[in-house]
Tab-separated table of C-alpha atoms in Angstrom:
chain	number	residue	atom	x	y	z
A	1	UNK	CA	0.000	0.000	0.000
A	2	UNK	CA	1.032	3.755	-1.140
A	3	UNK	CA	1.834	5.254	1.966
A	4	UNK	CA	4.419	8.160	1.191
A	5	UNK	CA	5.213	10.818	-1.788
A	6	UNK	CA	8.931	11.685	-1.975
A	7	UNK	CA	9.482	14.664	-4.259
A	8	UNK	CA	12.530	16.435	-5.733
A	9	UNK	CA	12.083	20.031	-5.439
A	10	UNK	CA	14.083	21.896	-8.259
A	11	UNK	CA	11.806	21.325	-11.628
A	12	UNK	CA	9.330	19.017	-9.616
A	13	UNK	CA	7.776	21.643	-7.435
A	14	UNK	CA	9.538	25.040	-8.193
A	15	UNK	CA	10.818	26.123	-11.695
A	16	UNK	CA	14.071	27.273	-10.331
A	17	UNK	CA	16.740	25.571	-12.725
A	18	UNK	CA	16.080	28.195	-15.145
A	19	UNK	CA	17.231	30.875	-12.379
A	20	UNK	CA	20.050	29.084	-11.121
A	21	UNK	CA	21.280	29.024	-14.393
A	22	UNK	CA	20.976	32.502	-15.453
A	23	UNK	CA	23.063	32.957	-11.857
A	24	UNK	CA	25.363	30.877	-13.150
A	25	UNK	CA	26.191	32.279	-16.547
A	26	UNK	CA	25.933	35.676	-14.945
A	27	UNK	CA	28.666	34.742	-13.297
A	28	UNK	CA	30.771	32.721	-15.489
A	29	UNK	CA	31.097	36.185	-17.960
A	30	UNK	CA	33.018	37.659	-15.125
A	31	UNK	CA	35.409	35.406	-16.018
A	32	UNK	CA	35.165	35.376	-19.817
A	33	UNK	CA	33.468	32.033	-19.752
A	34	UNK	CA	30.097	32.129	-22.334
A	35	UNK	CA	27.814	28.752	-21.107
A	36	UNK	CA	24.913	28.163	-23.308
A	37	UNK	CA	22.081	26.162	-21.233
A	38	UNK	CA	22.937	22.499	-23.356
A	39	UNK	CA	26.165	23.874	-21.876
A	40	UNK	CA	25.392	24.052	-18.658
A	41	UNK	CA	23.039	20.895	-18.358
A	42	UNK	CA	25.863	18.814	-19.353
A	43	UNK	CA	27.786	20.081	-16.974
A	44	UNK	CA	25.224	20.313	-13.700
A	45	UNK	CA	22.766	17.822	-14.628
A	46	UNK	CA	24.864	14.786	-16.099
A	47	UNK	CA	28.318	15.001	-15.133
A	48	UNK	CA	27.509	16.514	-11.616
A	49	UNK	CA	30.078	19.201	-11.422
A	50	UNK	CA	29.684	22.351	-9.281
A	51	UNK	CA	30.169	25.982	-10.087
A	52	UNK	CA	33.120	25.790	-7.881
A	53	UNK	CA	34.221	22.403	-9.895
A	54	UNK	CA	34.161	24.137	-12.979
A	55	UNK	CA	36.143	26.963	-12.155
A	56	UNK	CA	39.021	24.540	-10.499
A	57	UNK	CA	39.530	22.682	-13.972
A	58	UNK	CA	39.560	26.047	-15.259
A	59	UNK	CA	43.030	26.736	-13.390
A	60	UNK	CA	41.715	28.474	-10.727
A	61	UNK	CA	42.811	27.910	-6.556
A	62	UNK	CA	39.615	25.806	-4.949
A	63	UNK	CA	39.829	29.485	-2.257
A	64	UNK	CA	38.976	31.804	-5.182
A	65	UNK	CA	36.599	29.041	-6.369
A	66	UNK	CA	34.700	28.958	-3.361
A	67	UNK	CA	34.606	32.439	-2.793
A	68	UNK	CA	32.848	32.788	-6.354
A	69	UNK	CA	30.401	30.452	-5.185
A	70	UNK	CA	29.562	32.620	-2.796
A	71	UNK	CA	29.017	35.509	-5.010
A	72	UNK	CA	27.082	33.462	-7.147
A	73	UNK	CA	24.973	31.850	-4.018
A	74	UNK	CA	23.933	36.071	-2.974
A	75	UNK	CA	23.043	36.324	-6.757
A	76	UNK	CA	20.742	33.616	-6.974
A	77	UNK	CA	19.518	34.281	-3.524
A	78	UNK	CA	18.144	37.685	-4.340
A	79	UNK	CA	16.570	36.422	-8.363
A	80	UNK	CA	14.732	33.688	-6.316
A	81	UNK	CA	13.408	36.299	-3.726
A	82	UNK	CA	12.402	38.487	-6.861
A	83	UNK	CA	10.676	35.896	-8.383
A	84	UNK	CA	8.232	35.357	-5.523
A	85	UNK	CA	5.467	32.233	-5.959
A	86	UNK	CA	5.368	32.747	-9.335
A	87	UNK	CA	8.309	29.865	-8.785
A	88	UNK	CA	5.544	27.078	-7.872
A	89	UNK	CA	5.081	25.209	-11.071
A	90	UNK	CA	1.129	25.398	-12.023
A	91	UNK	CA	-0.704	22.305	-11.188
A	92	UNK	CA	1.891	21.851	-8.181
A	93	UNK	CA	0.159	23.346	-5.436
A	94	UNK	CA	-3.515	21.666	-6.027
A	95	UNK	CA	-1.398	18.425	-6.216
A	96	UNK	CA	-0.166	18.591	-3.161
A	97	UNK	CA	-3.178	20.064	-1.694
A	98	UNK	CA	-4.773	16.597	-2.245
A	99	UNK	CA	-2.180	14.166	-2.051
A	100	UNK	CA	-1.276	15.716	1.918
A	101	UNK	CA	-4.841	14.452	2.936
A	102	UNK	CA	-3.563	10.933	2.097
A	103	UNK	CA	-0.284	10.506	2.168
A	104	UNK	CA	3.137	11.336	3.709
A	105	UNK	CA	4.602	13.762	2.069
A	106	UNK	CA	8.929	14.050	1.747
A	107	UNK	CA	11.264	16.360	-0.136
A	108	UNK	CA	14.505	14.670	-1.187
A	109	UNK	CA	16.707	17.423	-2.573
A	110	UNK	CA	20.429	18.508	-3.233
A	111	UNK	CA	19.444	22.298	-2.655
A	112	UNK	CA	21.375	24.257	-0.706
A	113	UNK	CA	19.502	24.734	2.947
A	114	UNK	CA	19.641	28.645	2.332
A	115	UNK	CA	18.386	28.457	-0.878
A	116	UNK	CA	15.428	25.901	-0.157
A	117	UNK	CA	14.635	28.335	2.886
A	118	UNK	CA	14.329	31.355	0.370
A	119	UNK	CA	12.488	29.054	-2.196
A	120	UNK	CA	9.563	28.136	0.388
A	121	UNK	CA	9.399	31.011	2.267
A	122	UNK	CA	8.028	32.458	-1.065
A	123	UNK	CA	6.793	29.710	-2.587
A	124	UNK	CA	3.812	29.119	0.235
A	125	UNK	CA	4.386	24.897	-0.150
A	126	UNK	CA	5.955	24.400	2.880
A	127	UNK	CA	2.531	23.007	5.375
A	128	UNK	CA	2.372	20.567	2.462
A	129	UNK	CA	5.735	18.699	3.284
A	130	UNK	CA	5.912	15.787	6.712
A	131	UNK	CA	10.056	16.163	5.979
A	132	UNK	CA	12.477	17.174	3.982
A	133	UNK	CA	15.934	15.566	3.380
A	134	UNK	CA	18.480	18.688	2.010
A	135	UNK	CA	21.560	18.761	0.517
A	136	UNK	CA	23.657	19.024	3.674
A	137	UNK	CA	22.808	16.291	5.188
A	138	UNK	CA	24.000	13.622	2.851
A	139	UNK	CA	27.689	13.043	1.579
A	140	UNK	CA	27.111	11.140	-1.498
A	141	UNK	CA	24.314	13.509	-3.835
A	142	UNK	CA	22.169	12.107	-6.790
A	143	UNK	CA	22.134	9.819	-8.495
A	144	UNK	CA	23.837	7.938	-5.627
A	145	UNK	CA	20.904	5.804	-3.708
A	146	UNK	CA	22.290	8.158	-0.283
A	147	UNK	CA	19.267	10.755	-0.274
A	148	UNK	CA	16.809	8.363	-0.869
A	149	UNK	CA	17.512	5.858	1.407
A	150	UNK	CA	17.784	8.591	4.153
A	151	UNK	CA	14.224	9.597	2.979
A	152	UNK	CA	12.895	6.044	3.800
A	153	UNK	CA	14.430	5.908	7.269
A	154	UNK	CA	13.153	9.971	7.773
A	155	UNK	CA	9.706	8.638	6.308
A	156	UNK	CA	9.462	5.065	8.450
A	157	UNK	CA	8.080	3.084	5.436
A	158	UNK	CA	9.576	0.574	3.117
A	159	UNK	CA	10.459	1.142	-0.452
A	160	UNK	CA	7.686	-0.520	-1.867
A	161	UNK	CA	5.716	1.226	0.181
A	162	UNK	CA	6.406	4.881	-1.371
A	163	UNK	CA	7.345	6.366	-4.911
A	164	UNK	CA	9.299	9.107	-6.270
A	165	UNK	CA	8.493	12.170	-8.762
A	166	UNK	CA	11.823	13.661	-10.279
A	167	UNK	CA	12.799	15.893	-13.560
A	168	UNK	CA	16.198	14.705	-13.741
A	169	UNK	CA	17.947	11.509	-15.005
A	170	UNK	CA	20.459	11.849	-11.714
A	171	UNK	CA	17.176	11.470	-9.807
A	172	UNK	CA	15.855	9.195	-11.349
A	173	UNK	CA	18.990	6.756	-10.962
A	174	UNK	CA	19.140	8.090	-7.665
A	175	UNK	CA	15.399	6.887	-6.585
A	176	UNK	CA	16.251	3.689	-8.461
A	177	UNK	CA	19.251	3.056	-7.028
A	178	UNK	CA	17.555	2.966	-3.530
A	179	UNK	CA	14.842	0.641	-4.750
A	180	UNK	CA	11.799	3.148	-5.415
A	181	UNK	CA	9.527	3.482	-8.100
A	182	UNK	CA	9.476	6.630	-10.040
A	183	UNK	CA	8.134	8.894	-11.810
A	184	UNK	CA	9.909	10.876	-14.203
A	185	UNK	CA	8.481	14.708	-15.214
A	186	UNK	CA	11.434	15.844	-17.719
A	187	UNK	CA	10.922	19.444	-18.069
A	188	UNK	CA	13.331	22.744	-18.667
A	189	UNK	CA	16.980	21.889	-19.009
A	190	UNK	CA	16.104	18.342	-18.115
A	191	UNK	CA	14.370	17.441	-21.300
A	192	UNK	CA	17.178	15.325	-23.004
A	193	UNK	CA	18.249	13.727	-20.018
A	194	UNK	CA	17.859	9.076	-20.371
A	195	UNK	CA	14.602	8.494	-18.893
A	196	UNK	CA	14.567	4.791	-19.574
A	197	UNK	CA	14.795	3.539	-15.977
A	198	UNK	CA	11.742	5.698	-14.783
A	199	UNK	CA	8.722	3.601	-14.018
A	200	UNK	CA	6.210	6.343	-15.240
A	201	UNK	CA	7.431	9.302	-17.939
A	202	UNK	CA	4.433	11.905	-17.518
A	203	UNK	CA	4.464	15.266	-19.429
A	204	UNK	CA	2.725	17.240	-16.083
A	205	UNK	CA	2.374	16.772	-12.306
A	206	UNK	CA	-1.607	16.546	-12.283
A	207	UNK	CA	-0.864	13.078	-14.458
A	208	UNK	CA	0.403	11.852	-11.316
A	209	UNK	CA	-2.596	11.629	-9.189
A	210	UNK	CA	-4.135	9.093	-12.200
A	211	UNK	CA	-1.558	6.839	-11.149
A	212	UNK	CA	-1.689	6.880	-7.723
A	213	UNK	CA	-5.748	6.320	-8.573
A	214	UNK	CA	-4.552	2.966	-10.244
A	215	UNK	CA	-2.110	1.848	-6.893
A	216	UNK	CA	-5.171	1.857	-4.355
């Protein structure tokens, strides 16, 4: 029995990639460094480097590396705060509306703390979510099994017990990896990302309470 939702956050529930991108080229052209967003997706989304990473195989000392992550963290601080709610991807928050009366809800993300904190304090999602598991407080990120299988223990129900909803190959393997079900909403940057291991490929969020009709 369906007993618990676990949910990426970043192209799942807000459309933030999109902004954390722009921070990221914004960035990058201090440094003479043009990144298209094929680019960048490469880059973030399969090969799992960092803005910091990046800069290191550029030449640069992993001190000045950090430090531009900083910068870049402020900068993509303050777009997020400009954008507001109009982050909440439509069809999210009537999803979650319904699906809370039922079920468990979990957020298993590699965002920052700081940034998650901004993201929800405008997004108005957060009474929706029973936990969330953050970047910080795993060592080995997506697609690594680490995340997810810290979400079951958080969550106190088996694998087969709850699925996963994800945008990005990484978390798809990830939710795999740990045993889950999933199901895969490629959107954004994500698009041409291997989807082949998902258990469900759906085109929009509300598609996802037809199969959770089907599991009861």
């Amino acid at each position: 029995m369906l007993k618990t939702i676990l949910f990426d956050n970043d192209g799942v529930l807000v459309d933030t990639e999109g902004v954390f991108f722009e921070a990221n080229r914004l960035m990058l052209e201090e440094f003479g460094i043009n990144l298209s967003e094929k680019e960048f997706a490469e880059i973030s989304l399969v090969r799992g480097q960092s803005f910091a990473d990046l800069l290191i195989s550029l030449g640069y000392t992993s001190d000045f590396a950090e430090k531009a992550r900083g910068k870049r963290n402020l900068k993509y601080d303050a777009m997020l705060r400009e954008r507001g709610d109009s982050l909440v991807i439509p069809g999210v928050r009537e999803v979650l509306e319904k699906l809370h009366r039922n079920f468990q809800i979990g957020v298993v993300t590699c965002c920052a703390a700081i940034h998650f904190k901004t993201i929800h304090e405008v997004s108005g999602l957060s009474n929706f979510f029973d936990f969330v598991v953050k970047g910080e407080e795993f060592v080995h990120h997506k697609p690594h099994p680490e995340p997810y299988l810290l979400a079951l223990k958080r969550s106190g129900v088996s694998s087969g017990e709850c699925i996963a909803v994800e945008d990005s190959q990484r978390g798809v393997e990830s939710a795999r990896n740990a045993g889950l079900r999933v199901a895969a909403i490629p959107r954004g940057i994500s698009l041409n990302g291997d989807f082949s291991n998902a258990t469900w490929r759906l085109a929009h969020i509300r598609e996802l309470m037809e199969i959770i009709r089907r599991m009861k």
